Short mmCIF file of C-alpha atoms and ligand atoms in Angstrom, two decimals:
data_model
loop_
_atom_site.label_atom_id
_atom_site.label_comp_id
_atom_site.label_asym_id
_atom_site.label_seq_id
_atom_site.Cartn_x
_atom_site.Cartn_y
_atom_site.Cartn_z
CA MET A 1 -8.28 21.86 43.30
CA THR A 2 -8.94 25.66 42.67
CA ILE A 3 -11.99 27.06 41.03
CA ASP A 4 -10.53 27.50 37.56
CA GLY A 5 -9.02 23.97 37.74
CA ILE A 6 -12.18 22.44 38.15
CA PHE A 7 -13.90 24.53 35.32
CA SER A 8 -11.21 23.16 33.13
CA THR A 9 -12.16 19.57 34.01
CA SER A 10 -15.68 19.93 33.28
CA ASN A 11 -17.27 16.84 31.31
CA ALA A 12 -20.55 16.15 29.10
CA PHE A 13 -22.24 15.46 32.32
CA SER A 14 -21.34 18.26 34.28
CA ASN A 15 -23.28 20.60 36.45
CA LEU A 16 -20.65 23.06 36.07
CA SER A 17 -21.69 24.81 32.88
CA LYS A 18 -24.63 25.63 34.91
CA LEU A 19 -22.73 27.17 37.92
CA THR A 20 -21.44 30.63 38.22
CA THR A 21 -18.06 31.42 39.78
CA LYS A 22 -20.06 32.70 42.76
CA LYS A 23 -21.92 29.66 43.19
CA MET A 24 -19.06 27.39 42.82
CA ALA A 25 -17.40 29.54 45.51
CA LYS A 26 -20.53 29.07 47.56
CA MET A 27 -20.51 25.46 46.90
CA GLU A 28 -16.79 25.25 47.91
CA ARG A 29 -17.70 26.95 51.37
CA PHE A 30 -20.53 24.66 51.83
CA CYS A 31 -18.48 21.66 51.41
CA LYS A 32 -15.75 22.97 53.63
CA GLU A 33 -18.17 23.68 56.31
CA HIS A 34 -20.28 20.41 56.36
CA GLY A 35 -17.44 17.92 55.67
CA LEU A 36 -18.83 17.19 52.28
CA VAL A 37 -16.63 15.42 49.88
CA PHE A 38 -17.40 14.82 45.97
CA GLU A 39 -15.65 12.03 44.58
CA ASN A 40 -15.64 14.18 41.44
CA PRO A 41 -15.81 17.91 41.67
CA ASP A 42 -17.36 18.17 38.27
CA ASP A 43 -20.54 17.11 40.13
CA TYR A 44 -20.72 20.27 42.47
CA CYS A 45 -24.27 21.63 42.31
CA ASP A 46 -26.09 24.62 43.45
CA PRO A 47 -26.97 23.30 47.15
CA ILE A 48 -30.60 23.50 48.40
CA ILE A 49 -30.46 25.35 51.34
CA ASP A 50 -34.13 26.27 52.48
CA PHE A 51 -37.05 24.05 51.22
CA GLN A 52 -39.21 27.06 50.65
CA ASP A 53 -37.01 29.37 48.72
CA ASP A 54 -36.00 26.74 46.02
CA LYS A 55 -37.76 27.12 42.59
CA ARG A 56 -36.55 23.23 42.03
CA LEU A 57 -39.05 21.97 44.41
CA PRO A 58 -42.98 22.12 43.88
CA LEU A 59 -44.76 24.47 45.91
CA LYS A 60 -47.08 21.57 46.87
CA LEU A 61 -44.26 19.44 48.30
CA VAL A 62 -42.78 22.24 50.11
CA LYS A 63 -45.74 23.17 52.09
CA LYS A 64 -46.31 19.62 53.05
CA LEU A 65 -42.68 19.44 54.33
CA ALA A 66 -43.10 22.91 56.04
CA GLU A 67 -46.30 21.44 58.01
CA LEU A 68 -44.07 18.54 59.12
CA ASN A 69 -41.60 20.85 60.25
CA TYR A 70 -38.76 20.46 57.55
CA HIS A 71 -37.62 23.77 56.81
CA THR A 72 -33.90 23.60 56.20
CA ALA A 73 -31.89 21.17 54.10
CA LYS A 74 -29.88 18.91 56.04
CA PRO A 75 -26.32 18.82 54.19
CA ILE A 76 -26.52 15.46 52.61
CA GLN A 77 -30.15 16.60 51.22
CA ALA A 78 -28.67 19.87 50.30
CA VAL A 79 -26.56 18.29 47.49
CA ALA A 80 -28.26 14.89 47.06
CA ILE A 81 -31.44 16.52 45.92
CA PRO A 82 -30.30 18.73 43.25
CA ILE A 83 -27.98 16.27 41.61
CA ILE A 84 -30.79 13.26 41.64
CA LEU A 85 -33.24 16.06 40.06
CA GLU A 86 -30.52 16.20 37.32
CA LYS A 87 -31.79 12.53 36.50
CA ARG A 88 -28.25 11.57 37.81
CA ASP A 89 -27.32 8.13 39.62
CA PHE A 90 -26.20 8.60 43.04
CA VAL A 91 -24.35 7.01 45.86
CA GLY A 92 -24.52 9.27 48.96
CA LYS A 93 -22.74 8.41 52.04
CA ALA A 94 -23.68 10.38 55.20
CA GLU A 95 -23.58 9.56 59.18
CA THR A 96 -26.35 7.99 61.02
CA GLY A 97 -29.19 9.96 61.71
CA SER A 98 -28.33 12.67 59.24
CA GLY A 99 -31.59 12.70 57.03
CA LYS A 100 -30.75 10.34 54.04
CA THR A 101 -34.45 9.42 53.88
CA LEU A 102 -35.67 12.59 52.74
CA ALA A 103 -32.76 12.91 50.59
CA PHE A 104 -34.37 10.13 48.32
CA VAL A 105 -37.77 10.78 49.13
CA ILE A 106 -37.96 14.33 48.27
CA PRO A 107 -36.69 13.98 44.66
CA ALA A 108 -38.97 11.24 43.95
CA LEU A 109 -41.98 13.01 45.10
CA THR A 110 -40.91 16.07 42.90
CA PHE A 111 -40.34 13.81 39.71
CA MET A 112 -43.95 12.61 40.24
CA LEU A 113 -45.60 15.70 40.98
CA ASN A 114 -43.88 17.09 37.69
CA GLU A 115 -45.41 14.30 35.91
CA ASP A 116 -48.67 15.35 33.93
CA GLU A 117 -50.67 12.24 35.19
CA ILE A 118 -50.22 9.06 37.37
CA GLU A 119 -51.17 6.24 35.41
CA THR A 120 -53.56 3.99 37.56
CA LYS A 121 -55.74 2.41 34.98
CA SER A 122 -53.60 -0.14 33.97
CA ALA A 123 -54.52 -3.81 34.86
CA GLY A 124 -51.45 -4.69 37.09
CA CYS A 125 -49.26 -2.73 39.68
CA TYR A 126 -46.68 -0.98 38.06
CA PRO A 127 -44.85 1.28 40.47
CA LYS A 128 -42.54 4.21 39.44
CA VAL A 129 -40.72 4.24 42.39
CA MET A 130 -39.31 1.55 44.52
CA ILE A 131 -37.32 1.86 47.59
CA ILE A 132 -35.75 -1.47 49.00
CA SER A 133 -34.83 -1.76 52.69
CA PRO A 134 -32.89 -4.77 54.32
CA THR A 135 -35.51 -4.86 57.47
CA ARG A 136 -39.20 -4.83 57.65
CA GLU A 137 -39.15 -2.26 60.41
CA LEU A 138 -36.84 0.08 58.29
CA ALA A 139 -39.29 -0.38 55.20
CA ILE A 140 -42.44 0.24 57.58
CA GLN A 141 -40.67 3.30 58.88
CA THR A 142 -39.62 4.73 55.23
CA ASN A 143 -43.01 3.84 53.98
CA GLU A 144 -44.40 6.16 56.93
CA VAL A 145 -42.12 9.07 55.97
CA ILE A 146 -43.91 9.11 52.45
CA GLU A 147 -47.23 8.47 54.04
CA GLN A 148 -47.04 11.54 56.43
CA ILE A 149 -46.18 13.79 53.28
CA GLY A 150 -49.40 11.80 52.00
CA LEU A 151 -48.87 13.22 48.45
CA PHE A 152 -49.05 9.75 46.39
CA LYS A 153 -50.11 6.40 47.52
CA SER A 154 -47.41 4.03 48.68
CA ILE A 155 -47.50 0.39 49.83
CA CYS A 156 -45.21 -1.22 52.14
CA VAL A 157 -44.67 -5.19 51.36
CA TYR A 158 -42.55 -7.07 53.83
CA GLY A 159 -42.33 -10.74 55.01
CA GLY A 160 -43.82 -11.83 58.10
CA ALA A 161 -47.17 -9.99 57.46
CA SER A 162 -50.17 -11.24 55.30
CA ARG A 163 -49.44 -11.86 51.94
CA MET A 164 -53.12 -11.62 51.19
CA THR A 165 -53.57 -8.27 52.55
CA GLN A 166 -50.80 -6.75 50.76
CA TYR A 167 -51.53 -8.19 47.52
CA SER A 168 -55.31 -6.79 47.93
CA GLU A 169 -53.64 -3.37 48.73
CA LEU A 170 -51.50 -3.70 45.46
CA ARG A 171 -54.51 -4.50 43.30
CA SER A 172 -56.92 -2.03 44.71
CA LYS A 173 -54.63 0.98 45.24
CA LYS A 174 -51.88 0.19 42.41
CA PRO A 175 -49.63 2.41 44.28
CA PRO A 176 -47.06 4.39 42.29
CA ILE A 177 -44.63 4.24 45.36
CA ILE A 178 -43.77 0.45 46.79
CA VAL A 179 -41.36 0.20 49.74
CA GLY A 180 -40.31 -3.08 50.69
CA THR A 181 -38.10 -5.86 51.72
CA PRO A 182 -36.24 -7.92 48.93
CA GLY A 183 -37.67 -11.21 49.93
CA ARG A 184 -41.54 -10.17 49.62
CA ILE A 185 -40.73 -7.97 46.57
CA ASN A 186 -39.53 -10.77 44.79
CA ASP A 187 -42.65 -13.06 45.81
CA PHE A 188 -44.97 -10.56 44.17
CA LEU A 189 -42.79 -10.08 41.22
CA GLU A 190 -42.73 -13.90 40.70
CA THR A 191 -46.47 -13.91 40.94
CA GLY A 192 -47.14 -11.28 38.68
CA SER A 193 -48.48 -8.84 41.22
CA ILE A 194 -45.97 -6.37 40.73
CA HIS A 195 -44.50 -5.20 37.36
CA MET A 196 -41.13 -3.63 37.38
CA SER A 197 -41.19 -2.21 33.62
CA LYS A 198 -42.27 1.61 34.56
CA CYS A 199 -40.25 1.61 37.46
CA ASN A 200 -37.25 4.30 36.88
CA TYR A 201 -36.58 5.46 40.32
CA LEU A 202 -35.04 2.45 42.59
CA VAL A 203 -33.43 3.22 45.83
CA LEU A 204 -31.41 0.82 47.70
CA ASP A 205 -31.11 1.92 51.54
CA GLU A 206 -28.24 0.81 53.47
CA ALA A 207 -27.05 -0.16 50.05
CA ASP A 208 -23.89 -1.74 51.48
CA ARG A 209 -26.16 -4.22 53.16
CA MET A 210 -28.08 -5.03 50.25
CA PHE A 211 -24.76 -6.26 48.72
CA ASP A 212 -23.97 -8.57 51.19
CA MET A 213 -23.85 -12.08 49.78
CA GLY A 214 -27.49 -12.94 51.37
CA PHE A 215 -29.20 -10.02 49.61
CA TYR A 216 -27.31 -9.68 46.50
CA PRO A 217 -29.18 -12.49 44.34
CA GLN A 218 -32.49 -11.04 45.30
CA ILE A 219 -31.45 -7.27 44.54
CA LYS A 220 -30.14 -8.41 41.24
CA LYS A 221 -33.35 -10.18 40.24
CA ILE A 222 -35.32 -6.84 41.15
CA ILE A 223 -33.04 -4.74 39.16
CA ASP A 224 -33.07 -7.11 36.09
CA LEU A 225 -36.58 -6.64 35.71
CA CYS A 226 -36.24 -2.88 35.84
CA PRO A 227 -35.88 -0.58 32.68
CA GLY A 228 -32.30 -0.63 31.57
CA ILE A 229 -29.63 1.40 33.30
CA ARG A 230 -29.80 4.30 31.03
CA GLU A 231 -33.66 4.64 31.52
CA ARG A 232 -33.98 4.10 35.36
CA GLN A 233 -32.21 5.98 38.16
CA THR A 234 -30.55 4.00 41.16
CA LEU A 235 -29.80 5.63 44.22
CA LEU A 236 -27.83 4.03 46.96
CA PHE A 237 -27.50 5.38 50.45
CA SER A 238 -25.81 4.50 53.49
CA ALA A 239 -23.57 5.61 56.49
CA THR A 240 -20.96 3.12 55.63
CA TRP A 241 -19.40 2.52 52.51
CA VAL A 242 -15.99 0.84 51.19
CA GLU A 243 -14.50 0.57 47.76
CA LYS A 244 -15.20 -3.04 47.58
CA VAL A 245 -18.92 -2.44 47.83
CA GLN A 246 -18.70 0.48 45.28
CA GLU A 247 -17.04 -2.14 42.56
CA LEU A 248 -20.17 -4.44 43.25
CA ALA A 249 -22.41 -1.65 42.79
CA ASP A 250 -20.82 -0.02 39.83
CA PRO A 251 -22.32 -2.48 37.23
CA LEU A 252 -25.69 -1.50 38.48
CA LEU A 253 -25.05 2.31 38.16
CA ASN A 254 -24.98 4.72 35.01
CA PRO A 255 -21.41 5.55 34.42
CA ASN A 256 -21.98 9.18 35.20
CA ARG A 257 -23.10 8.25 38.61
CA SER A 258 -22.17 10.76 41.43
CA LEU A 259 -20.81 9.78 44.76
CA VAL A 260 -20.90 12.22 47.30
CA SER A 261 -19.89 11.75 51.14
CA ILE A 262 -19.97 13.56 54.37
CA GLY A 263 -16.26 12.89 55.69
CA PRO A 264 -14.05 10.44 53.62
CA LEU A 265 -15.44 8.74 50.47
CA TYR A 266 -14.75 5.26 51.95
CA GLY A 267 -13.71 5.72 55.64
CA LEU A 268 -15.42 4.48 58.40
CA LYS A 269 -16.84 7.48 60.52
CA ALA A 270 -19.37 7.48 63.46
CA CYS A 271 -21.58 10.05 64.31
CA ILE A 272 -19.83 12.76 66.08
CA ASP A 273 -22.75 13.49 68.50
CA ILE A 274 -22.36 10.08 70.09
CA LYS A 275 -19.96 9.68 73.01
CA GLN A 276 -18.18 6.42 72.66
CA HIS A 277 -16.93 4.32 75.62
CA LEU A 278 -15.29 1.05 75.22
CA PHE A 279 -15.15 -1.49 78.52
CA HIS A 280 -12.18 -4.27 78.17
CA CYS A 281 -13.97 -6.89 80.42
CA ARG A 282 -14.44 -10.75 80.70
CA GLU A 283 -17.62 -12.62 79.47
CA HIS A 284 -18.65 -12.71 83.19
CA ASP A 285 -18.59 -9.09 84.14
CA LYS A 286 -20.90 -7.83 81.35
CA LYS A 287 -24.14 -8.59 83.59
CA LYS A 288 -22.56 -6.38 86.27
CA LEU A 289 -21.63 -3.72 83.98
CA LEU A 290 -25.25 -3.68 82.29
CA GLU A 291 -26.55 -3.49 85.83
CA GLU A 292 -24.53 -0.44 86.66
CA ILE A 293 -25.60 1.35 83.22
CA PHE A 294 -29.17 0.56 83.85
CA ARG A 295 -29.03 2.18 87.33
CA GLU A 296 -27.13 5.27 86.15
CA PHE A 297 -29.55 5.76 83.25
CA ASP A 298 -32.86 4.88 84.77
CA GLY A 299 -35.50 6.65 83.10
CA PHE A 300 -33.52 6.84 79.64
CA LYS A 301 -34.15 4.73 76.70
CA ILE A 302 -31.41 2.27 76.31
CA LEU A 303 -31.17 -0.16 73.31
CA VAL A 304 -28.95 -3.33 74.16
CA PHE A 305 -27.34 -5.43 71.20
CA THR A 306 -26.51 -8.92 71.48
CA ALA A 307 -25.02 -11.60 69.00
CA THR A 308 -27.63 -13.74 68.75
CA LYS A 309 -31.47 -14.29 69.29
CA LEU A 310 -31.41 -16.60 72.23
CA ARG A 311 -28.96 -14.13 74.22
CA ALA A 312 -31.06 -11.28 73.53
CA GLN A 313 -33.91 -13.32 74.89
CA SER A 314 -32.16 -14.85 77.94
CA VAL A 315 -30.22 -11.68 79.11
CA CYS A 316 -33.16 -9.92 78.70
CA ASP A 317 -35.14 -12.47 81.02
CA ASP A 318 -32.28 -12.32 83.46
CA PHE A 319 -32.69 -8.75 83.76
CA ASN A 320 -36.40 -8.55 84.26
CA ASP A 321 -35.76 -11.17 86.99
CA LEU A 322 -33.69 -8.60 88.78
CA ASN A 323 -36.16 -5.92 88.35
CA ILE A 324 -34.19 -3.21 88.08
CA THR A 325 -36.36 -1.98 85.15
CA LYS A 326 -38.71 -3.57 82.81
CA CYS A 327 -37.10 -5.27 79.70
CA ASP A 328 -38.25 -6.25 76.11
CA TYR A 329 -36.58 -8.03 73.64
CA ILE A 330 -36.83 -7.85 69.61
CA HIS A 331 -35.21 -10.28 67.10
CA GLY A 332 -36.09 -11.84 63.67
CA ASP A 333 -38.10 -14.93 65.47
CA VAL A 334 -40.16 -12.55 67.19
CA ALA A 335 -43.80 -12.49 65.66
CA GLN A 336 -43.94 -9.61 62.92
CA GLU A 337 -47.07 -8.22 64.90
CA ARG A 338 -45.17 -8.09 68.19
CA ARG A 339 -41.90 -6.74 66.62
CA GLU A 340 -43.96 -3.56 65.18
CA ARG A 341 -45.85 -3.33 68.45
CA LEU A 342 -42.36 -3.31 70.20
CA ILE A 343 -40.94 -0.56 67.93
CA GLN A 344 -43.89 1.50 68.35
CA ASP A 345 -43.94 1.27 72.46
CA PHE A 346 -40.39 1.93 72.33
CA ASN A 347 -40.65 5.01 69.96
CA ARG A 348 -43.87 6.39 72.25
CA GLY A 349 -41.61 5.58 75.52
CA ARG A 350 -43.75 3.05 76.81
CA SER A 351 -40.71 0.58 76.78
CA MET A 352 -37.67 2.22 77.79
CA VAL A 353 -34.96 -0.85 77.57
CA ILE A 354 -34.78 -2.92 74.57
CA PHE A 355 -32.67 -6.08 73.73
CA ALA A 356 -32.00 -6.58 70.20
CA THR A 357 -30.18 -8.45 67.48
CA ASP A 358 -28.87 -6.45 64.51
CA VAL A 359 -32.39 -6.46 63.17
CA ALA A 360 -32.37 -3.35 65.11
CA SER A 361 -29.00 -1.99 63.92
CA ARG A 362 -29.90 -0.30 60.62
CA GLY A 363 -31.82 2.75 59.82
CA LEU A 364 -34.32 2.72 62.65
CA ASP A 365 -35.11 6.38 63.81
CA ILE A 366 -36.62 5.74 67.44
CA LYS A 367 -36.92 8.88 69.17
CA GLU A 368 -34.94 9.71 72.03
CA ILE A 369 -32.73 6.83 72.41
CA HIS A 370 -30.14 8.11 74.95
CA VAL A 371 -27.98 5.13 75.24
CA VAL A 372 -26.81 2.18 73.27
CA VAL A 373 -24.79 -0.87 74.59
CA ASN A 374 -22.94 -3.45 72.84
CA TYR A 375 -23.48 -6.30 75.06
CA ASP A 376 -21.66 -8.20 72.42
CA PHE A 377 -19.38 -6.74 69.78
CA PRO A 378 -21.12 -7.22 66.21
CA ILE A 379 -19.60 -8.92 63.22
CA ASP A 380 -17.77 -5.97 62.03
CA VAL A 381 -16.93 -2.40 62.94
CA GLU A 382 -19.53 -1.14 59.94
CA THR A 383 -22.42 -2.64 62.03
CA TYR A 384 -21.01 -1.04 65.03
CA VAL A 385 -21.32 2.15 63.48
CA HIS A 386 -24.80 1.51 62.52
CA ARG A 387 -25.54 0.00 65.97
CA ILE A 388 -24.57 3.05 67.90
CA GLY A 389 -25.90 5.18 65.43
CA ARG A 390 -29.49 4.58 66.89
CA CYS A 391 -28.83 7.29 69.44
CA GLY A 392 -27.17 10.78 68.63
CA ARG A 393 -29.66 11.18 65.79
CA ASN A 394 -30.17 14.65 64.11
CA GLY A 395 -28.40 16.74 66.41
CA ALA A 396 -29.25 15.07 69.69
CA LYS A 397 -26.49 13.64 71.92
CA GLY A 398 -25.90 10.12 72.67
CA LEU A 399 -23.97 7.73 74.69
CA SER A 400 -22.69 4.08 73.58
CA PHE A 401 -21.00 1.48 75.75
CA THR A 402 -19.30 -1.32 74.17
CA PHE A 403 -18.16 -4.61 76.17
CA ILE A 404 -14.89 -5.92 74.84
CA THR A 405 -13.74 -9.25 75.63
CA ASP A 406 -10.03 -10.96 74.54
CA ARG A 407 -11.94 -12.84 72.05
CA PHE A 408 -12.70 -9.88 69.92
CA LEU A 409 -9.15 -8.51 70.60
CA GLU A 410 -7.79 -11.69 68.87
CA ASN A 411 -8.93 -10.11 65.56
CA GLN A 412 -6.37 -7.42 64.90
CA TYR A 413 -7.86 -6.17 61.92
CA GLN A 414 -11.35 -5.14 63.49
CA HIS A 415 -9.66 -4.09 66.60
CA LYS A 416 -7.65 -1.67 64.63
CA LYS A 417 -10.56 -0.49 62.85
CA LEU A 418 -12.51 0.17 65.97
CA LEU A 419 -9.77 1.91 67.54
CA LYS A 420 -9.75 4.30 64.39
CA VAL A 421 -13.61 4.89 64.63
CA VAL A 422 -13.50 5.47 68.31
CA SER A 423 -10.41 7.91 68.42
CA SER A 424 -11.23 9.71 65.22
CA SER A 425 -14.29 11.11 66.67
CA GLY A 426 -12.45 12.23 69.66
CA ASN A 427 -13.16 9.55 72.06
CA ILE A 428 -10.78 8.27 74.62
CA ILE A 429 -9.24 4.68 74.22
CA PRO A 430 -8.67 3.00 77.71
CA ASP A 431 -5.18 2.00 77.88
CA ASN A 432 -5.95 -1.69 78.18
CA LEU A 433 -7.41 -1.65 74.71
CA GLN A 434 -4.58 0.27 72.97
CA LEU A 435 -2.82 -1.67 70.20
N1 ATP B 1 -34.52 18.67 56.56
C1 ATP B 1 -34.65 18.15 58.15
N2 ATP B 1 -34.98 18.84 58.90
C2 ATP B 1 -35.33 18.31 60.18
N3 ATP B 1 -35.33 17.30 60.77
C3 ATP B 1 -35.09 16.49 59.46
C4 ATP B 1 -34.64 16.81 58.36
N4 ATP B 1 -34.51 15.78 57.75
C5 ATP B 1 -34.43 14.68 58.31
N5 ATP B 1 -35.14 14.99 59.67
C6 ATP B 1 -35.06 14.12 60.56
O1 ATP B 1 -33.88 13.40 60.98
C7 ATP B 1 -34.10 12.32 61.61
C8 ATP B 1 -32.85 11.37 60.85
O2 ATP B 1 -33.29 11.02 59.65
P1 ATP B 1 -33.36 9.71 58.79
O3 ATP B 1 -33.90 8.67 59.56
O4 ATP B 1 -33.53 9.90 57.36
O5 ATP B 1 -31.66 9.52 59.16
P2 ATP B 1 -30.72 8.32 58.37
O6 ATP B 1 -29.38 9.47 57.61
O7 ATP B 1 -31.41 7.67 57.13
O8 ATP B 1 -30.12 7.54 59.32
P3 ATP B 1 -29.47 5.92 59.24
O9 ATP B 1 -27.99 5.67 58.59
O10 ATP B 1 -29.45 5.49 60.73
O11 ATP B 1 -30.59 5.17 58.57
C9 ATP B 1 -35.43 11.93 61.49
O12 ATP B 1 -36.10 11.95 62.57
C10 ATP B 1 -35.93 12.95 60.23
O13 ATP B 1 -37.41 13.23 60.69
#
């Protein structure tokens, strides 16, 4: 569409009336350069480039961002922040490790700083902002980002940790921001420890996962307690997004919602900084292959995904017996305290090899993971994209190795999808895996 064409299609919600021709051209160039796709080009905005030069962001926030070394906006932040600041609902799809967290945290803090006063005198806990994550570790991580910026109180509520401690924190701090996992949030809603009537900023991080059958009813319960669709802002983010999920999401979103993606709106795309390797092998070859990887990448951080909890534990034990490198494992049945300690150790480089189930596949931003291994192929290619996305984050280079057995190849649909994802980011498909 030409610039003139875009102007002629502007609608009541459009930002276009505010954009000069020069700014429109700048936006078109920006989209081209970063592979940004707007479902509706009427949503074009004036992108944020440098945080400190942008008058839309409060000085207090910009200073904090600079202290934390955040100076230039990542492409998804550049467009998500201005659109969200226009009070629009937003769906943002951008590759793993591309900075989606700050894309929803910065506008939340901006709104709160622009408010006259944050009410803390009410009897109960009435958050203004709620961020829902599918896993405990991701919720903790997002809460840490907010705490690091440090402008407002936030509390993280999640299962596996003391309900009493979280409850007393909610009572005493009455935080304006709550980050949490669906189950524990619902627990606190049911007991009246959290009230949603003032929550007009709701984020579903890893939104496609949130619409899985298991999570959907819990999410729906939370949303039903929020102010109505026109009063609240609902923001959805993920690295993977399909049309079917958008159909589930639409009833929860204002009709003027904006959908922006880096890369195709609904297609699957892995981060291009990850070099992906596929190995066609037999089940009993896997240990030998992994041993080779451990020897080759000795001293690097490696994350190995398995299909089940038992397997994470047993393969980890087998490798500890081999004494090549010290390994740990994490899965849903590991005590929460230990899970948190392990992630911390992995982050700090005290642990270098972790076996994990998909409890670690989404959102975790662990420093310097160099290699991801799919010892077992995950349930679908979306999960594959998230798993390998634990490396190659924020511009770093990463490597992934995926073991593929004949059993996976029986599923032609997933096989085809995988080959498309791998080849579209310039990686080579071995002959024995070609369709
Ligand atoms: N503007 C910025 N400048 C510098 N670093 C940034 C900026 N924004 C984010 N980062 C860093 O990029 C890394 C990845 O960000 P983040 O975890 O938000 O990615 P993500 O897109 O949510 O990934 P995933 O899809 O895996 O959840 C983090 O370490 C974060 O600190």
